[in-house]
Coordinates of C-alpha atoms in Angstrom, one line a residue:
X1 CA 112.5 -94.8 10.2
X2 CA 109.0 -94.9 8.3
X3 CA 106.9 -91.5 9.0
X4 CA 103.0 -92.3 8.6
X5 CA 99.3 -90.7 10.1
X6 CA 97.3 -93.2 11.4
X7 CA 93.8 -94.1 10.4
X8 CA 91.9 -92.6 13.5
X9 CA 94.0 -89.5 12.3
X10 CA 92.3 -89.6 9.3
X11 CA 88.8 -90.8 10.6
X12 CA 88.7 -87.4 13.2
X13 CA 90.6 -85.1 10.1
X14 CA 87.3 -86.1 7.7
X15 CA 85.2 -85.6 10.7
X16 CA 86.2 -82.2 11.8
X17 CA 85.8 -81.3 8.3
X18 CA 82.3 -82.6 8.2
X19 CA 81.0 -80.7 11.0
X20 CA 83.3 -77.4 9.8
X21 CA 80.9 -78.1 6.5
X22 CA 77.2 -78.5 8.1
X23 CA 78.1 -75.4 10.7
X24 CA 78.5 -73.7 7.6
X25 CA 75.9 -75.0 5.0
X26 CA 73.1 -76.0 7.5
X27 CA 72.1 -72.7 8.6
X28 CA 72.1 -70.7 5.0
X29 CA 70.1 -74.7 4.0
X30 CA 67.5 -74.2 6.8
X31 CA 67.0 -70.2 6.3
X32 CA 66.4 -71.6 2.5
X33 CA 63.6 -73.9 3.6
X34 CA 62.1 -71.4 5.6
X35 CA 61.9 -69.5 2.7
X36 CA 60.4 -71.8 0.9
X37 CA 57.4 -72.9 3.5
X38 CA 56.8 -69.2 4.4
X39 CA 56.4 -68.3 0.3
X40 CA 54.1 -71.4 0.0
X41 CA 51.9 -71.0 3.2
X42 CA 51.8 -67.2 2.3
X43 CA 51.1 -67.1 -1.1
X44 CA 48.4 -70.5 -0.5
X45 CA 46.8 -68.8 2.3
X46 CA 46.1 -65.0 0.7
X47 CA 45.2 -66.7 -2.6
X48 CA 42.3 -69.0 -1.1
X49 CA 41.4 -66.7 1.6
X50 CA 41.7 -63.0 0.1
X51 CA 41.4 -63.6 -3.6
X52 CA 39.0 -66.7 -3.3
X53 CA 41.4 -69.3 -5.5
X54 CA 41.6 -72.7 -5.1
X55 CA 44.4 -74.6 -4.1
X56 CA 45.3 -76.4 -6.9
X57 CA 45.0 -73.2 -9.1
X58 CA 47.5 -71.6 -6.7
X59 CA 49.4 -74.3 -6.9
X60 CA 49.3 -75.4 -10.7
X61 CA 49.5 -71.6 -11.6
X62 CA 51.3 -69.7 -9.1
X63 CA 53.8 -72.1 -7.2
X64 CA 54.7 -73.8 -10.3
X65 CA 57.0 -73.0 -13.5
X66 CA 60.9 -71.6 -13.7
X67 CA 62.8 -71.1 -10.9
X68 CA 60.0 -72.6 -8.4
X69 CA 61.1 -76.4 -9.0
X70 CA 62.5 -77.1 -5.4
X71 CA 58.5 -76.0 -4.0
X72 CA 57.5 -79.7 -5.3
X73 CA 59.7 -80.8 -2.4
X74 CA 57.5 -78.8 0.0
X75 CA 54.1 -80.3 1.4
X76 CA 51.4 -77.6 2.3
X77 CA 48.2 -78.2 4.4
X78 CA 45.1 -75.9 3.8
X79 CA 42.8 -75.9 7.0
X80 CA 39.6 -73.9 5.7
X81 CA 38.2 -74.6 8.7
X82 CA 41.1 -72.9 10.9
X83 CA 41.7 -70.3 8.4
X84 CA 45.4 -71.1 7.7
X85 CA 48.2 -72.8 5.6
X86 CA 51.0 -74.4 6.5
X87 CA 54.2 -75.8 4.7
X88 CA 57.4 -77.5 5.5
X89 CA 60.1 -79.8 3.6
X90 CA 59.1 -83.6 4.7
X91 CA 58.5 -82.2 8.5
X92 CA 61.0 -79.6 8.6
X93 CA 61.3 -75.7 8.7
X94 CA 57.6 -75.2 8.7
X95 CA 55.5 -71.9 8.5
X96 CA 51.8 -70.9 9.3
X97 CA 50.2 -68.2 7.5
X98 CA 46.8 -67.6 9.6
X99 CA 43.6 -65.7 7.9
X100 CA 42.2 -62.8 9.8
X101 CA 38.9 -60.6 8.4
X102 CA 40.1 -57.0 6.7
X103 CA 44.4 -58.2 7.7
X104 CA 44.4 -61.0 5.1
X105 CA 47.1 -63.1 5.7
X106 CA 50.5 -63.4 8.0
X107 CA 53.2 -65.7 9.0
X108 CA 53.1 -66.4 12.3
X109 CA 56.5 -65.6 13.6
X110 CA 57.7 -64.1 16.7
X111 CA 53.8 -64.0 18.5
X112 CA 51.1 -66.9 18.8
X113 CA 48.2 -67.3 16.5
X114 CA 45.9 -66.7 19.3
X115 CA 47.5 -62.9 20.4
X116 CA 47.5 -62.4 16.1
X117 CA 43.6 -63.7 16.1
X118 CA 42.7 -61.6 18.8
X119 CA 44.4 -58.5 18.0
X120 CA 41.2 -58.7 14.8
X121 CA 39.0 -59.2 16.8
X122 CA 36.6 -56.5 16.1
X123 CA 38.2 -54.6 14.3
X124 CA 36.5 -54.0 11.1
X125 CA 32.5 -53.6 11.3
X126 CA 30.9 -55.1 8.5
X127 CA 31.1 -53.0 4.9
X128 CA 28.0 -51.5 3.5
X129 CA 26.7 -53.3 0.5
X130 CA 28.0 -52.5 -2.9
X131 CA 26.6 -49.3 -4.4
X132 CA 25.0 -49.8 -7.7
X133 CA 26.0 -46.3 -9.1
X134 CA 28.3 -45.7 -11.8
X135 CA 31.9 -46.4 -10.7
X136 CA 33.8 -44.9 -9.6
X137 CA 31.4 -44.0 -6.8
X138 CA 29.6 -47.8 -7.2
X139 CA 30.7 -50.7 -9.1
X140 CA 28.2 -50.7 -12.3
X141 CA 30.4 -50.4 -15.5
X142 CA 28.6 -48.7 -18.6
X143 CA 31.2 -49.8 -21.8
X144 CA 29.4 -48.4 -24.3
X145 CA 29.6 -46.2 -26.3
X146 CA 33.0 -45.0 -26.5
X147 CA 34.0 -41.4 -25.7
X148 CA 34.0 -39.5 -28.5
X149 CA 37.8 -39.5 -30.2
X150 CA 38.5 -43.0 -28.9
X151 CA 39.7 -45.1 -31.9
X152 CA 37.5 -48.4 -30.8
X153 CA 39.1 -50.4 -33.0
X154 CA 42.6 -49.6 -32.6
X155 CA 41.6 -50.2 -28.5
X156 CA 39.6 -53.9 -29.0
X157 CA 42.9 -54.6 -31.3
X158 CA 45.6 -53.6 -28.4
X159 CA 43.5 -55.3 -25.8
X160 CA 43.3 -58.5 -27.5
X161 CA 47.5 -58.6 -28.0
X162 CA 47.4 -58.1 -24.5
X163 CA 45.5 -61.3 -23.6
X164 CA 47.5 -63.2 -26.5
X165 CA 50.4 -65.4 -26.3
X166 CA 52.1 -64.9 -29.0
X167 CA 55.2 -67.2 -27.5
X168 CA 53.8 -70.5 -25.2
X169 CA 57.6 -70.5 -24.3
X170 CA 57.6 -66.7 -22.7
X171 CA 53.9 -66.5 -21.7
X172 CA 52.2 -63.0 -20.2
X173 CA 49.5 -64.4 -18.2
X174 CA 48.2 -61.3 -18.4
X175 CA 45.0 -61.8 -15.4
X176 CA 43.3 -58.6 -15.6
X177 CA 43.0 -55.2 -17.5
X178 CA 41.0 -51.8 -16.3
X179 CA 41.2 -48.9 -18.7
X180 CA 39.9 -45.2 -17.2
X181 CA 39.5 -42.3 -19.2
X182 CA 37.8 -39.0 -18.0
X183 CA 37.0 -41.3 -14.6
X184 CA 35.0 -43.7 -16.1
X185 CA 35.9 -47.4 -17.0
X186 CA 35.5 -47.7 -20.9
X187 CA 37.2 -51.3 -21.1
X188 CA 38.0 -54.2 -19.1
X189 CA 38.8 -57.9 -19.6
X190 CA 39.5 -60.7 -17.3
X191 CA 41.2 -64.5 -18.1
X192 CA 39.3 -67.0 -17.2
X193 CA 39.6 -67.8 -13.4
X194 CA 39.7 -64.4 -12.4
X195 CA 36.7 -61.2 -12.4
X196 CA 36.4 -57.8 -11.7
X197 CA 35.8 -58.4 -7.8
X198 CA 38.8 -60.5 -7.1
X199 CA 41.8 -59.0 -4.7
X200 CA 45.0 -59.3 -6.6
X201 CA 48.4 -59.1 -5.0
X202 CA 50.3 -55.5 -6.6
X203 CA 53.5 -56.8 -5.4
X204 CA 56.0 -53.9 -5.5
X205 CA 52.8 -51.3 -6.3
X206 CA 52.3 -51.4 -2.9
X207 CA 55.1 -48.3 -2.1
X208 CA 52.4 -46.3 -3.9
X209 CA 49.6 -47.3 -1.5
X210 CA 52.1 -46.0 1.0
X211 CA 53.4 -42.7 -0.1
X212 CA 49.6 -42.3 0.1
X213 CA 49.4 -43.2 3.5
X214 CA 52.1 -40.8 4.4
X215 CA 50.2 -37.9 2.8
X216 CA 47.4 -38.3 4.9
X217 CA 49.1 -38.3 7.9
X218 CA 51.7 -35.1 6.2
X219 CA 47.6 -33.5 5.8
X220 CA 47.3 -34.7 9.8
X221 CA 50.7 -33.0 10.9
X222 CA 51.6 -35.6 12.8
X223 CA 54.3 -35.8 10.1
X224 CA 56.7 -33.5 7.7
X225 CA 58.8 -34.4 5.1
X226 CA 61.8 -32.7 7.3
X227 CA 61.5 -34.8 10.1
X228 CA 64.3 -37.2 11.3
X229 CA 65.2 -39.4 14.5
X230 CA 62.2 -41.3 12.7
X231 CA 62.4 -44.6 15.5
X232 CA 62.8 -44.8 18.5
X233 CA 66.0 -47.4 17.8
X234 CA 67.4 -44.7 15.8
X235 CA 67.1 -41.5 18.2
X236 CA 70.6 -41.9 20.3
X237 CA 72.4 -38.8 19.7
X238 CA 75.7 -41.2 18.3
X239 CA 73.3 -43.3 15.9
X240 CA 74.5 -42.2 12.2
X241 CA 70.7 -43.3 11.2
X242 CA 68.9 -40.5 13.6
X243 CA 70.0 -37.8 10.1
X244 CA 67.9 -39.7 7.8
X245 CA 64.9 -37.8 6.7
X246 CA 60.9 -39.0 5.8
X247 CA 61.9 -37.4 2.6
X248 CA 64.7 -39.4 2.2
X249 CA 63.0 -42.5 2.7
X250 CA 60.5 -41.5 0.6
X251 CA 63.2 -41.1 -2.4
X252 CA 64.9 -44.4 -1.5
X253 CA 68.2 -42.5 -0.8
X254 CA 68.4 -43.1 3.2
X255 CA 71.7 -44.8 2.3
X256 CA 70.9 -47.6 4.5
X257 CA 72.3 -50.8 3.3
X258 CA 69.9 -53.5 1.6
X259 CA 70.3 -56.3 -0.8
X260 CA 67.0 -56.4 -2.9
X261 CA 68.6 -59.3 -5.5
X262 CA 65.4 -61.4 -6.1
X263 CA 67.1 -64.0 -7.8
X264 CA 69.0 -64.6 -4.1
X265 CA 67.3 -66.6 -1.6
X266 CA 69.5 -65.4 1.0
X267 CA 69.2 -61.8 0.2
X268 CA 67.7 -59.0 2.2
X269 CA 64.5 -59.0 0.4
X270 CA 63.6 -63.0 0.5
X271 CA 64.2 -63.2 4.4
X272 CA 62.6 -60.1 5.0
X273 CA 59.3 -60.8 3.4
X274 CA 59.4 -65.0 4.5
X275 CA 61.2 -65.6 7.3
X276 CA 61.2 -62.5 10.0
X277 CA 58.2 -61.6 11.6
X278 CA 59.2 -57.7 12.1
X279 CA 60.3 -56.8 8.6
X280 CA 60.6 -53.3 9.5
X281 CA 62.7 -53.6 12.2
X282 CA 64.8 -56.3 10.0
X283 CA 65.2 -53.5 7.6
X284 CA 65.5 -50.7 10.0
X285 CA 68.3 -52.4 11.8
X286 CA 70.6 -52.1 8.1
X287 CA 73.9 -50.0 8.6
X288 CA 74.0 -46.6 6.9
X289 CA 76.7 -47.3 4.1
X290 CA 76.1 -43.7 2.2
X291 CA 75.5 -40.6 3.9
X292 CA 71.6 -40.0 3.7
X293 CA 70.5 -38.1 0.6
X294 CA 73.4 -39.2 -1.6
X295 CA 72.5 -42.1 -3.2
X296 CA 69.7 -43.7 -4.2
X297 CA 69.2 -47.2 -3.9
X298 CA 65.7 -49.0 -4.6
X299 CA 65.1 -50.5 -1.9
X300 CA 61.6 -52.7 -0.2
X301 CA 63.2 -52.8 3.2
X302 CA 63.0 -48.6 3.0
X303 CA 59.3 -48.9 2.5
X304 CA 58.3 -51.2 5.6
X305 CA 60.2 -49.2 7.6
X306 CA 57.8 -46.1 6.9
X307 CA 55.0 -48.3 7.3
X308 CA 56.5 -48.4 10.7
X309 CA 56.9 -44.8 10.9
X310 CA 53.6 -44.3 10.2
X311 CA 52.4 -46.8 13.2
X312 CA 54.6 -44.4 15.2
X313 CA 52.3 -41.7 14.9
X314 CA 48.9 -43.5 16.8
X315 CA 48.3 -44.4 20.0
X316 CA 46.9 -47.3 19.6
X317 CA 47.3 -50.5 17.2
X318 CA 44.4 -50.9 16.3
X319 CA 43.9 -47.1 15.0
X320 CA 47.0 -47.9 13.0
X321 CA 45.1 -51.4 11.8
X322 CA 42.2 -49.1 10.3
X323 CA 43.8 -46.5 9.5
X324 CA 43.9 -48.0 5.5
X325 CA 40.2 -48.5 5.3
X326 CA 38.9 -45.5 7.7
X327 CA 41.0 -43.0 5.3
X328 CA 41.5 -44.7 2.3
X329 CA 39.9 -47.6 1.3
X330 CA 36.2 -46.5 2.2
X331 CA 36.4 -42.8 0.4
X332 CA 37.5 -44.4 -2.4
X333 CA 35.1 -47.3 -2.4
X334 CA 37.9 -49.9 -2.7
X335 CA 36.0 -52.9 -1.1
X336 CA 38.4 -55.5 -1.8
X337 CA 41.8 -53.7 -0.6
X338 CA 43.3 -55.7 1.6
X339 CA 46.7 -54.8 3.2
X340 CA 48.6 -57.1 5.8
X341 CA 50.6 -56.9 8.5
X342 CA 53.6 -58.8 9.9
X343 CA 53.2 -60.9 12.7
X344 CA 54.4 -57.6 14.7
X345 CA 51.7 -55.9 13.7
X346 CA 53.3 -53.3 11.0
X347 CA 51.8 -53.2 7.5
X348 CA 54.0 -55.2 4.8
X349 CA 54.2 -51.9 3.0
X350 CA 56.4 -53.0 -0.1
X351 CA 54.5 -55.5 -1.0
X352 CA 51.4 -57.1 0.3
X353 CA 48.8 -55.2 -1.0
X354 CA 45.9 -57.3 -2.3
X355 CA 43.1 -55.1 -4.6
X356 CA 40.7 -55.7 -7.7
X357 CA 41.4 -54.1 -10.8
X358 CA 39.0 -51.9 -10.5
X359 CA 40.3 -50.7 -6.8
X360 CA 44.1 -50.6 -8.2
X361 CA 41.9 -48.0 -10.7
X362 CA 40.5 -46.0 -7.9
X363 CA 43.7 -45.7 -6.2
X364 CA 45.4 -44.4 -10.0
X365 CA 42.8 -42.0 -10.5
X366 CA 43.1 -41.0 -6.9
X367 CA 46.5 -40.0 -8.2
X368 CA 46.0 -38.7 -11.6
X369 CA 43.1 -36.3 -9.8
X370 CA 46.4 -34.7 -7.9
X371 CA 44.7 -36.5 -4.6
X372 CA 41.1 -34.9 -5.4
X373 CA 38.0 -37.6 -5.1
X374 CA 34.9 -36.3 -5.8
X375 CA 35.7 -33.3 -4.8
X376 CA 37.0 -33.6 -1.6
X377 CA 41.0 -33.4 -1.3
X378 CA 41.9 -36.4 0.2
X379 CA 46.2 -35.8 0.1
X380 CA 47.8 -32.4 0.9
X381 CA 48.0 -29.7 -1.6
X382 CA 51.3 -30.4 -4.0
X383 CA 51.6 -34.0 -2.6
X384 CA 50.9 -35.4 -5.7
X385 CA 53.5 -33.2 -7.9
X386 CA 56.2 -33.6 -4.9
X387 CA 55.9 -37.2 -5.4
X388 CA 56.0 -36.5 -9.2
X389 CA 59.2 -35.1 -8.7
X390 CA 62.2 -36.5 -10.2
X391 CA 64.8 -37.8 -7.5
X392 CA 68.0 -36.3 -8.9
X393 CA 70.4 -38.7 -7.6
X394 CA 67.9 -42.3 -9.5
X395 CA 69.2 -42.9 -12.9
X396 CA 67.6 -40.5 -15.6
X397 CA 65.3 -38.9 -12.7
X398 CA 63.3 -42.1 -13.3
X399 CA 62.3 -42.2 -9.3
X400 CA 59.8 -40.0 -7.7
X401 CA 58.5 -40.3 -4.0
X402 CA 57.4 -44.3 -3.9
X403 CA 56.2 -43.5 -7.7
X404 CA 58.1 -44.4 -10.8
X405 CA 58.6 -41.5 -13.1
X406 CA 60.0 -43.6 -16.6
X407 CA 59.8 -47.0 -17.9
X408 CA 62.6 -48.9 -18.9
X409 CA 63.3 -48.6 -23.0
X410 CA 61.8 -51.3 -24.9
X411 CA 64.1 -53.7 -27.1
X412 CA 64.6 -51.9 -30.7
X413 CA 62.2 -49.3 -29.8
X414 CA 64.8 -47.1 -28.5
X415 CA 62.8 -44.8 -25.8
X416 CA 59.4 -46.0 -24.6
X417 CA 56.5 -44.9 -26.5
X418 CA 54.8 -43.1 -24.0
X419 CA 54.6 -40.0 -23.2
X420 CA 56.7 -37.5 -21.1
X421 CA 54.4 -37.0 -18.1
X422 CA 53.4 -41.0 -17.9
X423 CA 54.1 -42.3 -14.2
X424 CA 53.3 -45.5 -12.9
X425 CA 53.1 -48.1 -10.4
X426 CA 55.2 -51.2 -11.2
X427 CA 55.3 -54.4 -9.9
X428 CA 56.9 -58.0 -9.6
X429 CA 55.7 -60.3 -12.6
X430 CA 54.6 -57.4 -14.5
X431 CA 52.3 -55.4 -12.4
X432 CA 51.8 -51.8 -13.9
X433 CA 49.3 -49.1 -12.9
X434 CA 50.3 -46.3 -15.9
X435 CA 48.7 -43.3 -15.0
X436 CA 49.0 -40.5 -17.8
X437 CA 47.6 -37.2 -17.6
X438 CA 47.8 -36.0 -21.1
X439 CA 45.4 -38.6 -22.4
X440 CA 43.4 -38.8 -18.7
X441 CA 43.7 -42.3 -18.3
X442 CA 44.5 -45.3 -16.4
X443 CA 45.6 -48.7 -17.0
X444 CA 45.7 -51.3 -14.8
X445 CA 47.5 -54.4 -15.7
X446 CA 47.8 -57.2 -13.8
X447 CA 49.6 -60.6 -14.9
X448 CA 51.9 -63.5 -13.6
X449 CA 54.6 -62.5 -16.0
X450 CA 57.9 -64.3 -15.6
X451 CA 61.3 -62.8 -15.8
X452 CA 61.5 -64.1 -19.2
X453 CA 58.1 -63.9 -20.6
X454 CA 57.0 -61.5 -23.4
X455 CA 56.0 -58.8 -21.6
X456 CA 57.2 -54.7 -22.1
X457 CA 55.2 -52.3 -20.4
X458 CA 56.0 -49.4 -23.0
X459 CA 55.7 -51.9 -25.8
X460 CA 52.7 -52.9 -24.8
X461 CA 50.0 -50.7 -23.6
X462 CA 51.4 -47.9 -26.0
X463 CA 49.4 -49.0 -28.4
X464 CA 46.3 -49.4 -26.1
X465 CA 46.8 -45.6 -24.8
X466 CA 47.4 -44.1 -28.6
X467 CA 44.0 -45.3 -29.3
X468 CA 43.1 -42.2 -27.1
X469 CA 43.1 -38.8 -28.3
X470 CA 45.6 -36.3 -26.1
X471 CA 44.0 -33.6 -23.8
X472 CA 45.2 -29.8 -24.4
X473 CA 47.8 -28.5 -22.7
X474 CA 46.0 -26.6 -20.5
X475 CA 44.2 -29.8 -19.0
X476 CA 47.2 -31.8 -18.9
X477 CA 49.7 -28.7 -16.7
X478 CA 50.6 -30.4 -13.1
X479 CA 50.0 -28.9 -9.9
X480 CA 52.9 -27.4 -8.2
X481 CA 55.0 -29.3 -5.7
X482 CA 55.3 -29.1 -1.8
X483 CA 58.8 -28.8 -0.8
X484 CA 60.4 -30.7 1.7

């Protein structure tokens, strides 16, 4: 007797497969997509409507190049008119990001353009016109003559390898540079396309702008470093994530679970920043895989949740909504900062922050001043040096509080050429804001650097900084900590 399958046998086996295979792959495909037409219509819509690009810069320039091939198969549509972007793949998994006055830009997701629209509605009154004092207190900008000890030549020569491109293969696109010594601009340079009033996006810088924000509100007491049960989705008496601490967040060691792999478009980070609306509570919903305090663990997800902790402590949204520019942004005179929300309403804290060069300055010499402006002490006493304090458990004590402490050792220069008490704000594509006591300066680089392109922070702005002479001691001794 012959044994044999017949050919519907086969025909269902191959289908059953099939569907097994598309349950599988179409989900991950279409989270993919919506990654891809929320980076588009996000990145399109801040870059016309905050920093005042055109499209086909944004797109030539920013959307374009390694690693950003399958965008081409996305279609966006700019409505100036409506204030918004969109983008899909030929009609599918599309995204809105909608402009709104002093918010910038954000992906409607979760709640309709018109409740977003009208949540702005009045909430910023106009800002004063630009001072024309001396900045840091206006925007005119004397360059010469150099301070006295300030080897000019040794400075024009550092900034011009700056702007180079040495290698057309690994490019720097560096976009902007602001140099501040003893609170005074003394150089600056822009590529073409881009000025000293244009909002640029800090990426990853952002945390900075944040741990600043906390301070104010540690200054307030409506918050201490000691506190925990930070959200209300975290305060049953059973939930392992009531322990973790504002400090702990602070020092990225809440040992909540997060995948920040950027090369991943199904990682934490991607779908958090693209495709959920409410990227705290995305974040904030991570199962605590090390007890709090043990292990440290960079992470962006950390950051927007205490942007959400920080909404906890108003009443109101939209004291929360100007609670940037009340407290921040107008004592400092940064005009252009721009920080934006979620669709939910919480402030993309790790990484949406859009300032000029010259703000990003204000906000490093805010921070080199130990939280002095003008005289006036804008963050608590020791917030500056408990931020500046190393977090044991990061590699090398490289991590402060939302403040890196080291940069990573350049190729064949063994440790980087800066010096000891250096710290910084870093960013994706090579965003730095180098603060350095001991020479009383601030740099401000920003760039769209790729992964690959030639571009070492240590390597190159140490010989832009050694063209400044070093302070004395005495000037250069930090302020003592506040404990947690």
């Amino acid at each position: 007797m012959r044994l044999g399958l017949s050919r519907s046998f086969w025909w269902m086996l191959a289908v059953i497969v099939l569907v097994t295979v598309a349950a599988v792959l179409l989900p991950r495909l279409y989270k993919v997509a919506l990654l891809g037409s929320g980076y588009m219509a996000q990145t399109l819509c801040s870059g016309v409507f905050v920093s005042g690009r055109s499209m086909d810069a944004l797109l030539t320039e920013d959307l374009a190049g390694p690693g950003l091939g399958s965008l081409r198969y996305f279609q966006p549509v700019l409505d100036r008119q409506g204030e918004k972007v969109s983008a899909a793949v030929y009609g599918i998994a599309g995204q809105t990001s909608i402009y709104r006055d002093g918010l910038g830009c954000t992906l409607v997701d979760g709640r309709s353009e018109q409740a977003l629209r009208e949540e702005a509605d009045g909430l910023f009154p106009p800002q004063a016109p630009d001072s024309d004092a001396e900045w840091p207190q206006g925007e005119r900008v004397s360059l010469a003559p150099l301070p006295e000890g300030v080897d000019g030549a040794a400075l024009a020569s550092a900034i011009d390898a700056i702007f180079s491109e040495p290698d057309p293969a690994r490019p720097r696109n560096t976009r902007a540079l602001v140099v501040v010594h003893g609170g005074r601009i003394v150089a600056e340079r822009y590529a073409s396309g881009f000025d000293d009033a244009m909002p640029l996006i800090g990426w990853s810088m952002t945390k900075t702008l944040v741990n600043a924000l906390v301070g104010l509100r540690v200054k307030d007491g409506t918050l201490a470093l000691e506190d925990d049960a930070l959200l209300p989705e975290w305060r049953s008496a059973d939930d392992p994530r009531r322990a973790i601490t504002l400090n702990e967040l602070m020092r990225m060691t809440s040992g909540l679970q997060f995948d920040e792999d950027y090369s991943n478009n199904l990682s934490d980070v991607a779908q958090m920043l693209y495709v959920h609306g409410n990227a705290a509570r995305f974040a904030a919903s991570k199962p605590v895989v090390h007890p709090p305090g043990t292990d440290w663990h960079y992470s962006s997800g950390t950051t927007n949740i205490l942007a959400a902790i920080l909404r906890e402590t108003f009443a109101d949204e939209h004291g929360y909504l100007r609670f940037p520019r009340e407290r921040l942004f107008a004592p400092l005179g940064m005009k252009s900062a721009v920080l934006e929300p979620d669709a939910a309403g919480t402030f993309m804290g790790s990484s949406f922050f859009y300032a000029s060069a010259r703000d990003w300055a204000r906000l490093g010499l805010l921070f080199l001043r130990d939280g002095v402006w003008q005289g006036t002490r804008l963050l608590p006493e020791g917030w500056v040096a408990y931020s500046l304090t190393p977090t044991p458990q990061s590699p090398d004590g490289q991590y402060g509080a939302q403040v890196w402490l080291k940069l990573e050792g350049s190729s064949g220069l063994g440790e980087p050429p800066m010096p000891e008490d250096g710290f910084y704000m870093l960013g994706y594509d090579a965003q730095i804001v180098a603060m350095v006591p001991s020479r009383d300066l601030v740099i401000v680089r920003l760039g769209l650097t790729p992964e690959d392109g030639d571009w070492d922070n240590a390597r190159d702005l140490a010989p832009l900084l050694n063209a400044f002479p070093a302070l004395d001691k005495d000037r250069a001794t930090p302020p003592a900590a506040v404990r947690p």
